[in-house]
mmCIF file of C-alpha atoms and ligand atoms in Angstrom:
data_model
loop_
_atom_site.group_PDB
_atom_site.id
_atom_site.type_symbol
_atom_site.label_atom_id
_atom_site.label_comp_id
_atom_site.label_asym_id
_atom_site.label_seq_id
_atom_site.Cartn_x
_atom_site.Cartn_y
_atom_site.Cartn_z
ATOM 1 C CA UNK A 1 0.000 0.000 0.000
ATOM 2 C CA UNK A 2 1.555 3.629 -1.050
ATOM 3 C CA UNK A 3 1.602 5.367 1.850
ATOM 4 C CA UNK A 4 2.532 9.443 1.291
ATOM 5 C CA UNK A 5 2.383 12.667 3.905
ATOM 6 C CA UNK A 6 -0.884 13.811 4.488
ATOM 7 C CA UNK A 7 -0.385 18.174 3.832
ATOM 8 C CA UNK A 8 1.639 19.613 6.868
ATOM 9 C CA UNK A 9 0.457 17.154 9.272
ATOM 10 C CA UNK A 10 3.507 15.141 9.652
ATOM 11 C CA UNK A 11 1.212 12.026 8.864
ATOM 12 C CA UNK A 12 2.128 9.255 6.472
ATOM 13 C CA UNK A 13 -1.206 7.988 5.023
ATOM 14 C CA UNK A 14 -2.260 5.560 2.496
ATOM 15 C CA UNK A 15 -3.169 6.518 -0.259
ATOM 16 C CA UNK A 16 -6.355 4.340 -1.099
ATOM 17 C CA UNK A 17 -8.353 4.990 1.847
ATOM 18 C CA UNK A 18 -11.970 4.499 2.635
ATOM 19 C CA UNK A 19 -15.470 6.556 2.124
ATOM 20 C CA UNK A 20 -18.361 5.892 4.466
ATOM 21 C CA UNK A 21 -21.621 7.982 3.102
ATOM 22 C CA UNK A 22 -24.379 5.222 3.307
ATOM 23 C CA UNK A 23 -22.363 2.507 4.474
ATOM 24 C CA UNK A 24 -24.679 1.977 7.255
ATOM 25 C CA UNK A 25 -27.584 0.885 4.476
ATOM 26 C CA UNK A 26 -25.201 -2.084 3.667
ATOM 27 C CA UNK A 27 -25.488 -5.658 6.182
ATOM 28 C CA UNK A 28 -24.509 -5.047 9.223
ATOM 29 C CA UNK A 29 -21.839 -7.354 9.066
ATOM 30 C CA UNK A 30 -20.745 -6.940 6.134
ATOM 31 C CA UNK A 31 -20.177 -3.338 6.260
ATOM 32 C CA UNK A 32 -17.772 -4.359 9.887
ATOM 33 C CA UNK A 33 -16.357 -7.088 7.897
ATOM 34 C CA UNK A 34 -15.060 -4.538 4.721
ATOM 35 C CA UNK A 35 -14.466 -1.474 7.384
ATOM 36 C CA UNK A 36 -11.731 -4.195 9.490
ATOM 37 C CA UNK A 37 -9.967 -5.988 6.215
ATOM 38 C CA UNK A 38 -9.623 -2.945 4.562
ATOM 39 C CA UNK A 39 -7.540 -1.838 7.993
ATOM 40 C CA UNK A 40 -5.678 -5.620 7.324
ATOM 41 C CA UNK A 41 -4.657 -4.625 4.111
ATOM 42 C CA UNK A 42 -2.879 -1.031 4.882
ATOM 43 C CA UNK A 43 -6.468 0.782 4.465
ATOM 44 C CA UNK A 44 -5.903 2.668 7.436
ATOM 45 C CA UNK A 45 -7.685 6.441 6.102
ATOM 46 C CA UNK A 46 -11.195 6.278 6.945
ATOM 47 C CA UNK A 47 -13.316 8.820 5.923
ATOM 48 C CA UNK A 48 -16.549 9.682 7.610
ATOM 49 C CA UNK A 49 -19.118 12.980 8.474
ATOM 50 C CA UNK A 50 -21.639 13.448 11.199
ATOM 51 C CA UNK A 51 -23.667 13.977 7.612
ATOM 52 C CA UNK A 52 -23.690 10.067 6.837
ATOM 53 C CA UNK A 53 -26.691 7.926 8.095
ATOM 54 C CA UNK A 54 -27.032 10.963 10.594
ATOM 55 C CA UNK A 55 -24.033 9.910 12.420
ATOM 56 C CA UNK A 56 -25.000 6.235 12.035
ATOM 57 C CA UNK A 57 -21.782 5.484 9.602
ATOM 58 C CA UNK A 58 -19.410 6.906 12.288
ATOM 59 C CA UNK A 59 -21.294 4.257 15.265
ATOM 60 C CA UNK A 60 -20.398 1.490 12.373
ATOM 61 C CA UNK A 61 -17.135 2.648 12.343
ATOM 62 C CA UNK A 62 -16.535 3.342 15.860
ATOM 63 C CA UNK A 63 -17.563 -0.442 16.454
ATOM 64 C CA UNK A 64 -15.312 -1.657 13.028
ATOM 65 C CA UNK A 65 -12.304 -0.025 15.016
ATOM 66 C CA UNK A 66 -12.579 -0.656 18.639
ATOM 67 C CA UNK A 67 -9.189 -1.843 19.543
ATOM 68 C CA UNK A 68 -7.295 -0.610 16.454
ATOM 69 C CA UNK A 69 -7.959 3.005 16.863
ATOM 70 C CA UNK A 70 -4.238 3.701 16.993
ATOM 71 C CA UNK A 71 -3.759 2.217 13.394
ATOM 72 C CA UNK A 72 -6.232 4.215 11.757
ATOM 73 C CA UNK A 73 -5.881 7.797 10.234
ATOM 74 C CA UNK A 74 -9.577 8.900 11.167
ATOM 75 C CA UNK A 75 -11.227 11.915 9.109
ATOM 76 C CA UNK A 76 -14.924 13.252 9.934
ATOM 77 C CA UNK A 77 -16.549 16.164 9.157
ATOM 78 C CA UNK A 78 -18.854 18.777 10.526
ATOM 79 C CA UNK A 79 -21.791 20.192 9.176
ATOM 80 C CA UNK A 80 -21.444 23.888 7.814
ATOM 81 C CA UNK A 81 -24.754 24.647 10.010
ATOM 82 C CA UNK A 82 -22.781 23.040 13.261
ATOM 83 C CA UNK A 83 -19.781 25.063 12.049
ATOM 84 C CA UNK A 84 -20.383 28.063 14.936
ATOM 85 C CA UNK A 85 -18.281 28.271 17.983
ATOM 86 C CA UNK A 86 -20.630 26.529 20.173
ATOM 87 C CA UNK A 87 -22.069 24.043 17.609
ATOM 88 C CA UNK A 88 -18.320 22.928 16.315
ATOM 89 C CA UNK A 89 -17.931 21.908 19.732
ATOM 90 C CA UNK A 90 -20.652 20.279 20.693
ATOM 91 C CA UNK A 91 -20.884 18.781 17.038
ATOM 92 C CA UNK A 92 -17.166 17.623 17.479
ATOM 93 C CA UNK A 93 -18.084 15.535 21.181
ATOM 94 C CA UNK A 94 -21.071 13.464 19.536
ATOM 95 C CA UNK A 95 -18.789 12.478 16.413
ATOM 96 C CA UNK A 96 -16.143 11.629 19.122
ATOM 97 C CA UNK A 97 -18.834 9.366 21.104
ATOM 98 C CA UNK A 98 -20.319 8.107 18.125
ATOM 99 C CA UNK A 99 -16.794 6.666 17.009
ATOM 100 C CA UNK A 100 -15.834 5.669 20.379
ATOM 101 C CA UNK A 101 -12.541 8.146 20.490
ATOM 102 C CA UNK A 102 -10.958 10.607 21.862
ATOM 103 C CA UNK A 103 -9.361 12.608 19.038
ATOM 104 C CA UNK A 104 -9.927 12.785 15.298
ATOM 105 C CA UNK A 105 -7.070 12.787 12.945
ATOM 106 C CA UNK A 106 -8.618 15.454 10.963
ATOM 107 C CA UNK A 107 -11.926 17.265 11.047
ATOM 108 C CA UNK A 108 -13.240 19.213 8.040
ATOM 109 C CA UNK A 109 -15.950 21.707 7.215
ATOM 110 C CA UNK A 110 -18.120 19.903 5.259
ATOM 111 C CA UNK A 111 -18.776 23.001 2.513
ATOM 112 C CA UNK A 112 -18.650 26.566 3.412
ATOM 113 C CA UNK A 113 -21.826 27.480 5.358
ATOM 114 C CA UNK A 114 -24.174 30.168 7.251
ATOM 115 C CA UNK A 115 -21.367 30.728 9.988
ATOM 116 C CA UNK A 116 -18.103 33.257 9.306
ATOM 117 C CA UNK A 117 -15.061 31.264 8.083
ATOM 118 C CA UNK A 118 -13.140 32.877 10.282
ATOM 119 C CA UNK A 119 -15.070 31.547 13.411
ATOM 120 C CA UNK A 120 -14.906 28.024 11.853
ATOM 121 C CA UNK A 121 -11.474 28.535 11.677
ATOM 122 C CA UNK A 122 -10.692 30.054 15.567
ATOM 123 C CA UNK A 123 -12.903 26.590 16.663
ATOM 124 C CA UNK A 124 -10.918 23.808 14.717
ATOM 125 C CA UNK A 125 -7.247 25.428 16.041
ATOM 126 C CA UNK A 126 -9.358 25.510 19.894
ATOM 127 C CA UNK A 127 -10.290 21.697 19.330
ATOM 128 C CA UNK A 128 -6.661 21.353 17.813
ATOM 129 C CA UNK A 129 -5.006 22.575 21.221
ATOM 130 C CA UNK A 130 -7.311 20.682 22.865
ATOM 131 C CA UNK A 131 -6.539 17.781 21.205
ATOM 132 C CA UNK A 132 -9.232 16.432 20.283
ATOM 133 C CA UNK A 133 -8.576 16.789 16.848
ATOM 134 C CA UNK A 134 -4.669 16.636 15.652
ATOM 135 C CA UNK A 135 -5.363 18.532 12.430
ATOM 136 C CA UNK A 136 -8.034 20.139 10.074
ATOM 137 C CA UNK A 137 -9.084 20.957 6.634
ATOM 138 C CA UNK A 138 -11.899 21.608 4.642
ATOM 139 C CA UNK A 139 -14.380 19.919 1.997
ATOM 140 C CA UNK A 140 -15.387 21.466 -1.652
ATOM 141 C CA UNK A 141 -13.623 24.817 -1.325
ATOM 142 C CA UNK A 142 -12.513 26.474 -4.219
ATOM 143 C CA UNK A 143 -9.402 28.453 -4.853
ATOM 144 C CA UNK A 144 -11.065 32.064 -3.976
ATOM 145 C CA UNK A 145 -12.627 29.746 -0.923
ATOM 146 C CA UNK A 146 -9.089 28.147 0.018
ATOM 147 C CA UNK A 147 -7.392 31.936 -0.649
ATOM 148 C CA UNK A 148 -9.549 33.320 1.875
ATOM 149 C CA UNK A 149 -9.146 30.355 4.452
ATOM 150 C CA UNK A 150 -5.357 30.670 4.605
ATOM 151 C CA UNK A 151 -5.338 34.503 4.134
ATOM 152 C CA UNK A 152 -7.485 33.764 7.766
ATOM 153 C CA UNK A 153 -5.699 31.103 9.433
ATOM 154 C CA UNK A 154 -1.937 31.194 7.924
ATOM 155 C CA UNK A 155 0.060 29.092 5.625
ATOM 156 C CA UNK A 156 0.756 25.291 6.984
ATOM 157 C CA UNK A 157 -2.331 25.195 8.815
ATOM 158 C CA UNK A 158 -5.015 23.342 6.283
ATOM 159 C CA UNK A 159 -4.337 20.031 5.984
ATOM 160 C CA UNK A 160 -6.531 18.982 3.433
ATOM 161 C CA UNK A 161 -9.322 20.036 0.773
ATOM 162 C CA UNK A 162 -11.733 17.047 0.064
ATOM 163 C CA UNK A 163 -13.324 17.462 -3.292
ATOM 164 C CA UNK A 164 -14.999 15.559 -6.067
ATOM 165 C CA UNK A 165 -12.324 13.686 -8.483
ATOM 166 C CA UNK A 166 -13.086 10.912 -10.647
ATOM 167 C CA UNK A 167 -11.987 10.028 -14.209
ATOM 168 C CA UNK A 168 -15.593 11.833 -15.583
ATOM 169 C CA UNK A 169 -15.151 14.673 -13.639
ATOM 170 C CA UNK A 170 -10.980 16.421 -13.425
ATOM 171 C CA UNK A 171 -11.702 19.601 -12.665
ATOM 172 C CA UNK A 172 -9.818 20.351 -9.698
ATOM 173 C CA UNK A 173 -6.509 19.660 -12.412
ATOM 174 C CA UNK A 174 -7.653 23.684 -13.719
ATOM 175 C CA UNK A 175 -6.676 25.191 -10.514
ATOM 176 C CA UNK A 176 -7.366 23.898 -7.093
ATOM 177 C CA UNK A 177 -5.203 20.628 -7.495
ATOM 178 C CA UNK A 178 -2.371 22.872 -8.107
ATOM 179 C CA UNK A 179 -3.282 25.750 -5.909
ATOM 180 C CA UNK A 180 -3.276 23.093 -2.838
ATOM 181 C CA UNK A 181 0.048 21.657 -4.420
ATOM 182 C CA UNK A 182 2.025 25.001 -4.279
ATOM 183 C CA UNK A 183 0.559 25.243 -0.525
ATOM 184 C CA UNK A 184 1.400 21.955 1.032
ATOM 185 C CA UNK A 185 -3.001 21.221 1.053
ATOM 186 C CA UNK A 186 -3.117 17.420 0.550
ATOM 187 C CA UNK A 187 -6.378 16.638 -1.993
ATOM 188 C CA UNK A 188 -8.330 13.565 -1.136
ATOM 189 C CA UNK A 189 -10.222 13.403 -4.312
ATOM 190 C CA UNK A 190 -14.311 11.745 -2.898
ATOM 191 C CA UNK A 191 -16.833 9.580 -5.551
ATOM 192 C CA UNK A 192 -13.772 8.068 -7.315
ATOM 193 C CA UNK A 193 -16.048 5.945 -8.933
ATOM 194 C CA UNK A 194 -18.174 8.627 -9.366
ATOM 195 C CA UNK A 195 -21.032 7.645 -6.647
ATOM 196 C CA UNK A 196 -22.149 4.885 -9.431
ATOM 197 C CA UNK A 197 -20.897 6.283 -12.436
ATOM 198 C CA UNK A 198 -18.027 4.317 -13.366
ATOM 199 C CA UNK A 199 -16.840 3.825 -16.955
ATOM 200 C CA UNK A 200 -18.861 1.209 -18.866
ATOM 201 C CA UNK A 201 -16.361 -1.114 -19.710
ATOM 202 C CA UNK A 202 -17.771 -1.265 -23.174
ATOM 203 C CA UNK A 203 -17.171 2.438 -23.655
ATOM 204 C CA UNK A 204 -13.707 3.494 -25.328
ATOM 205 C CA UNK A 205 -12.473 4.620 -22.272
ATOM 206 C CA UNK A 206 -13.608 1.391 -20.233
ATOM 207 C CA UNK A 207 -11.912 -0.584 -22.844
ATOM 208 C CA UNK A 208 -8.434 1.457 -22.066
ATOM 209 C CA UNK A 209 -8.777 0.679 -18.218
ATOM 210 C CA UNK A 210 -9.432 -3.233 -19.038
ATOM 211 C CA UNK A 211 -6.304 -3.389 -21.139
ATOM 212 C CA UNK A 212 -4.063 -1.625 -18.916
ATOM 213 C CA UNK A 213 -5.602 -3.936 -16.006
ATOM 214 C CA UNK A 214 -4.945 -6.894 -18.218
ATOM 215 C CA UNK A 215 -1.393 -5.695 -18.071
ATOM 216 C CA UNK A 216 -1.047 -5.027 -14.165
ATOM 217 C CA UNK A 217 -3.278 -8.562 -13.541
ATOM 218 C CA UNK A 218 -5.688 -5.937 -11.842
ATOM 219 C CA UNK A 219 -9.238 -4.790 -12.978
ATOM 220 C CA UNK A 220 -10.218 -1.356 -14.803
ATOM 221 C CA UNK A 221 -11.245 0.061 -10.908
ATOM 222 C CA UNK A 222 -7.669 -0.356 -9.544
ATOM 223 C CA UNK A 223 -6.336 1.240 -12.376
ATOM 224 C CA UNK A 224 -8.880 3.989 -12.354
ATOM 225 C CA UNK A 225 -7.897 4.330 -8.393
ATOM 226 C CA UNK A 226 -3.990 4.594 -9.020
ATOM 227 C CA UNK A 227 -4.377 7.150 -11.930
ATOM 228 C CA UNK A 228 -6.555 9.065 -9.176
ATOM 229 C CA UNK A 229 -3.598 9.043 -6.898
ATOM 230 C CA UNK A 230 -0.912 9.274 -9.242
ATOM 231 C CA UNK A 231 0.684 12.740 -7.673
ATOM 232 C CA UNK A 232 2.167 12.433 -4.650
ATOM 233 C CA UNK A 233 -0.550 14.726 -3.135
ATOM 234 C CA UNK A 234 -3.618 13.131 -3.789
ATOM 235 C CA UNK A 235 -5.230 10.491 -1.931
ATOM 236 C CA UNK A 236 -9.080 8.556 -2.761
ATOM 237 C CA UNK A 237 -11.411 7.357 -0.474
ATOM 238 C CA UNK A 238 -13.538 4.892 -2.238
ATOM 239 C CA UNK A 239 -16.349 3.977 -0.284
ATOM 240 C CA UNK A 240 -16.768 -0.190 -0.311
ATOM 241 C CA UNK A 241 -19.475 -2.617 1.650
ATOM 242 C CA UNK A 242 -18.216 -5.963 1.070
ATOM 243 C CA UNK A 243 -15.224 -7.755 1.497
ATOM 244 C CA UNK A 244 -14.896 -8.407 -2.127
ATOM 245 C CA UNK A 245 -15.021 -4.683 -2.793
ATOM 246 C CA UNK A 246 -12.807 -3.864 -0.077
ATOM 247 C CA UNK A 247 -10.138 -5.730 -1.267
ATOM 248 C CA UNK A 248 -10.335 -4.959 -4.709
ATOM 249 C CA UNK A 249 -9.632 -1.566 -4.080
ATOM 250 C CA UNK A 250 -7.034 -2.015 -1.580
ATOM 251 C CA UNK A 251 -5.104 -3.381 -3.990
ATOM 252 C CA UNK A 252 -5.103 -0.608 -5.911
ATOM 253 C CA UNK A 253 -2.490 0.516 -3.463
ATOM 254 C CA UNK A 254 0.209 -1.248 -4.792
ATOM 255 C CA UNK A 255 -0.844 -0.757 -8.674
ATOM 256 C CA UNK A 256 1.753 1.588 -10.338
ATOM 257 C CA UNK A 257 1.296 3.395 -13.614
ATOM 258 C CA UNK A 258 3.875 3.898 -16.189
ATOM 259 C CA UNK A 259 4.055 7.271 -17.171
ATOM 260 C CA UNK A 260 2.353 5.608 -20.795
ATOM 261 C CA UNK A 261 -0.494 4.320 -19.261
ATOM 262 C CA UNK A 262 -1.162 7.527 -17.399
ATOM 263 C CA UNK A 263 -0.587 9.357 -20.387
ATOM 264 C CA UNK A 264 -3.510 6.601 -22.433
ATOM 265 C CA UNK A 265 -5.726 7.418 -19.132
ATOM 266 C CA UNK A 266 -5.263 10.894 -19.589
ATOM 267 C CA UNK A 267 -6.278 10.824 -23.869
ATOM 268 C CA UNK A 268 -9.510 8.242 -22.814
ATOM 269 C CA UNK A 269 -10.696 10.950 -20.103
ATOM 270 C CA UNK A 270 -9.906 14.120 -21.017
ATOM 271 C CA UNK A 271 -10.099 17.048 -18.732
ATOM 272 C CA UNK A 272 -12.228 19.066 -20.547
ATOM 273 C CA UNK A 273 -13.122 22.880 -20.109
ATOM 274 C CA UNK A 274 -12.542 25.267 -17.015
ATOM 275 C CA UNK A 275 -16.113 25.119 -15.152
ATOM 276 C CA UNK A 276 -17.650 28.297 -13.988
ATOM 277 C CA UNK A 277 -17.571 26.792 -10.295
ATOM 278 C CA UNK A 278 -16.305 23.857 -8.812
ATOM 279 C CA UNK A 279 -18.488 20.565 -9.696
ATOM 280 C CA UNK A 280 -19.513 18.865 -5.921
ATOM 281 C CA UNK A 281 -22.190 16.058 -4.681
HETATM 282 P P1 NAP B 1 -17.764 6.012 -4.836
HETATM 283 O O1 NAP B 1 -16.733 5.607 -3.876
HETATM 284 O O2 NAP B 1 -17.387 6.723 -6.083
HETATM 285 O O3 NAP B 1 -18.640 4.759 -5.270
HETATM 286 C C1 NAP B 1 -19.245 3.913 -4.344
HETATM 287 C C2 NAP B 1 -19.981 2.871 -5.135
HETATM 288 O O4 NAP B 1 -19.048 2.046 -5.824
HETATM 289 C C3 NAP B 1 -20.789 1.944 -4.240
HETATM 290 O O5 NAP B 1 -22.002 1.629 -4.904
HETATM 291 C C4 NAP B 1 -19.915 0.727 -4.126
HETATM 292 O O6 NAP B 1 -20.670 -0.462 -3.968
HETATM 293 C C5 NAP B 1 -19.265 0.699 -5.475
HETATM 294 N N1 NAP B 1 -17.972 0.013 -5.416
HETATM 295 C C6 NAP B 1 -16.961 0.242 -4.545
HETATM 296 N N2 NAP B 1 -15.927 -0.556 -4.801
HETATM 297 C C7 NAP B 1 -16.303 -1.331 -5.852
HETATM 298 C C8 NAP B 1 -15.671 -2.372 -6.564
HETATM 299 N N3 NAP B 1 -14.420 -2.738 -6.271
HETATM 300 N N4 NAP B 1 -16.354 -2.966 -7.595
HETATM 301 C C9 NAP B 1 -17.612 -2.565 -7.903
HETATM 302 N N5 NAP B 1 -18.275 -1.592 -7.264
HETATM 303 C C10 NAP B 1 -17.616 -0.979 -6.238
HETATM 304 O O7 NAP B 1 -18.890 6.914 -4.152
HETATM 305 P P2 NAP B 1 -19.041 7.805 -2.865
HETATM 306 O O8 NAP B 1 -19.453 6.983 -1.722
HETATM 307 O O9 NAP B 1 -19.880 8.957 -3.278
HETATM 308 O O10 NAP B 1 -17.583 8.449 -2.578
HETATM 309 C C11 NAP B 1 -16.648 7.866 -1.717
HETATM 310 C C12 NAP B 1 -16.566 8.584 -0.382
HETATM 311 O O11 NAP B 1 -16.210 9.959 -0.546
HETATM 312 C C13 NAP B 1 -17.895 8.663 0.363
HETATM 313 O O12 NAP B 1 -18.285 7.416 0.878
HETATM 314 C C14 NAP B 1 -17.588 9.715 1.383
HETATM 315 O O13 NAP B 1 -16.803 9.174 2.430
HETATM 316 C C15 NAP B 1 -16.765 10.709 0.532
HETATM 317 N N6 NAP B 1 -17.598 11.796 -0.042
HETATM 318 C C16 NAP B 1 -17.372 13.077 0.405
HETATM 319 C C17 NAP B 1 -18.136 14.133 -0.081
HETATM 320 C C18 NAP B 1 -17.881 15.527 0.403
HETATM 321 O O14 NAP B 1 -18.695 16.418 0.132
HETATM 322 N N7 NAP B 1 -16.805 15.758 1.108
HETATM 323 C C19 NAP B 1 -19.124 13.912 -1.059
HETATM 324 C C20 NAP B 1 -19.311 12.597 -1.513
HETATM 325 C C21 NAP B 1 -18.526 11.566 -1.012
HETATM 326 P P3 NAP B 1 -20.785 -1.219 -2.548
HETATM 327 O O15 NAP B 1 -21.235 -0.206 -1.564
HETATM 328 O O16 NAP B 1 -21.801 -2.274 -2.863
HETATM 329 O O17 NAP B 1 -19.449 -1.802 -2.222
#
């Protein structure tokens, strides 16, 4: 599993990590069973918001983890209408309960909300010295969103921006992928299958991600997950409810592109034109 520094927190994560949002509609078990082989197989970045299942996915998680909490690189987000002073905090303790912990790795602000950024931004350094959460970052912001967030809380402090990324949709490559890259902002990229709209593998581009899997004795969803991740910066958080899945994109971990392939990748799914905002679900 590549593992890589997670922005300026002095964190080596994996790269292939795990998404949660309605993970709590899958079998009980077998969500538990994917959540704790997916930490067996270097998955250790779990990704989660008091959003999903209305905190449900983080109790799921908090039970998947009981016992290993020290392995895993936990991520959860608040709500931008919790996202006050008072409602961070209180937001931040029921997330903590809910996941049976004491700290979070990182806590981000879902999208930008009602409450002033700069208030946000005060609450997550309080929690920070605190400790209850050992860094922060945000979701869906935007370069004039991320300008104004580190105008407010200084270089070095944002750890991460979470935004949409998936071979249909590239649009963070226009400017926030490399905005976040020139400040040390790691980019988990979310929907990397696009929240059920992979490739069909009949499709010219699905027929370039079989034949490069064919290659790598992987299948066209590792190889989509390792061209996600293919800059040192970026991390994906596939979201998985069986073993079967679980594994499969674990494995993606240790599937490495030649600068060809990612080049083929690159023709098959073009970036296409600048959008007038920045594409989120
Ligand atoms: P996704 O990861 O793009 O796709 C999930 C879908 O792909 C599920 O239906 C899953 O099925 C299926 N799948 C997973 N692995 C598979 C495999 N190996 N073979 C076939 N199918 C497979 O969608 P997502 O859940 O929207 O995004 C991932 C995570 O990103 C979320 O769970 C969440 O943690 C995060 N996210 C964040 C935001 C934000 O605003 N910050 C927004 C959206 C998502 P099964 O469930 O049956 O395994």
């Amino acid at each position: 599993m590549r593992r890589r520094w997670f922005g300026s927190t002095g964190r080596e994560v994996p790269a292939i990590g795990f998404g949660t949002w309605y993970l709590e509609q899958a079998p009980h078990e077998a969500a538990i069973a994917a959540l704790r082989r997916s930490l067996d197989l270097g998955v250790t970045h779990i990704d989660t918001a008091e959003l999903y299942g209305s905190g449900a996915a983080e109790e799921l998680i908090g039970e998947a983890i009981a016992g290993r909490r020290d392995s895993v690189f936990l991520v959860s987000k608040v709500l931008p209408q919790n996202a006050s002073r008072s409602g961070m905090r209180l937001a931040c303790e029921r997330s903590l309960r809910r996941l049976r912990t004491d700290r979070l790795d990182c806590y981000l602000l879902h999208w930008r909300g009602p409450h002033p950024l700069l208030e946000t931004i005060e609450t997550f350094e309080e929690l920070h010295r605190e400790g209850k959460i050992l860094s922060w970052g945000v979701s869906n912001f935007d370069v004039a969103d991320l300008e104004e967030a580190v105008g407010l809380a200084g270089e070095g402090k944002i750890a991460c921006n979470q935004v949409l990324y998936h071979l249909l949709d590239r649009s963070i490559e226009h400017r926030v992928l490399p905005w976040c890259e020139e400040h040390g902002i790691a980019v988990t990229g979310y929907s990397p299958f696009g929240h059920n709209r992979f490739p069909d593998p009949q499709s010219p581009g699905g027929r370039v991600l079989a034949e490069i899997a064919r290659g790598h004795g992987g299948t066209p969803r590792q190889v989509a997950l390792s061209f996600l991740v293919r800059r040192p910066s970026l991390f994906t958080i596939p979201k998985a409810s069986s073993l079967d899945h679980a594994q499969e994109n674990a494995g993606a971990g240790d599937l490495l592109l030649s600068v060809e392939e990612v080049a083929r990748i690159d023709t098959a799914f073009p970036l296409g034109a600048r959008r007038r905002s920045l594409p989120m679900i």
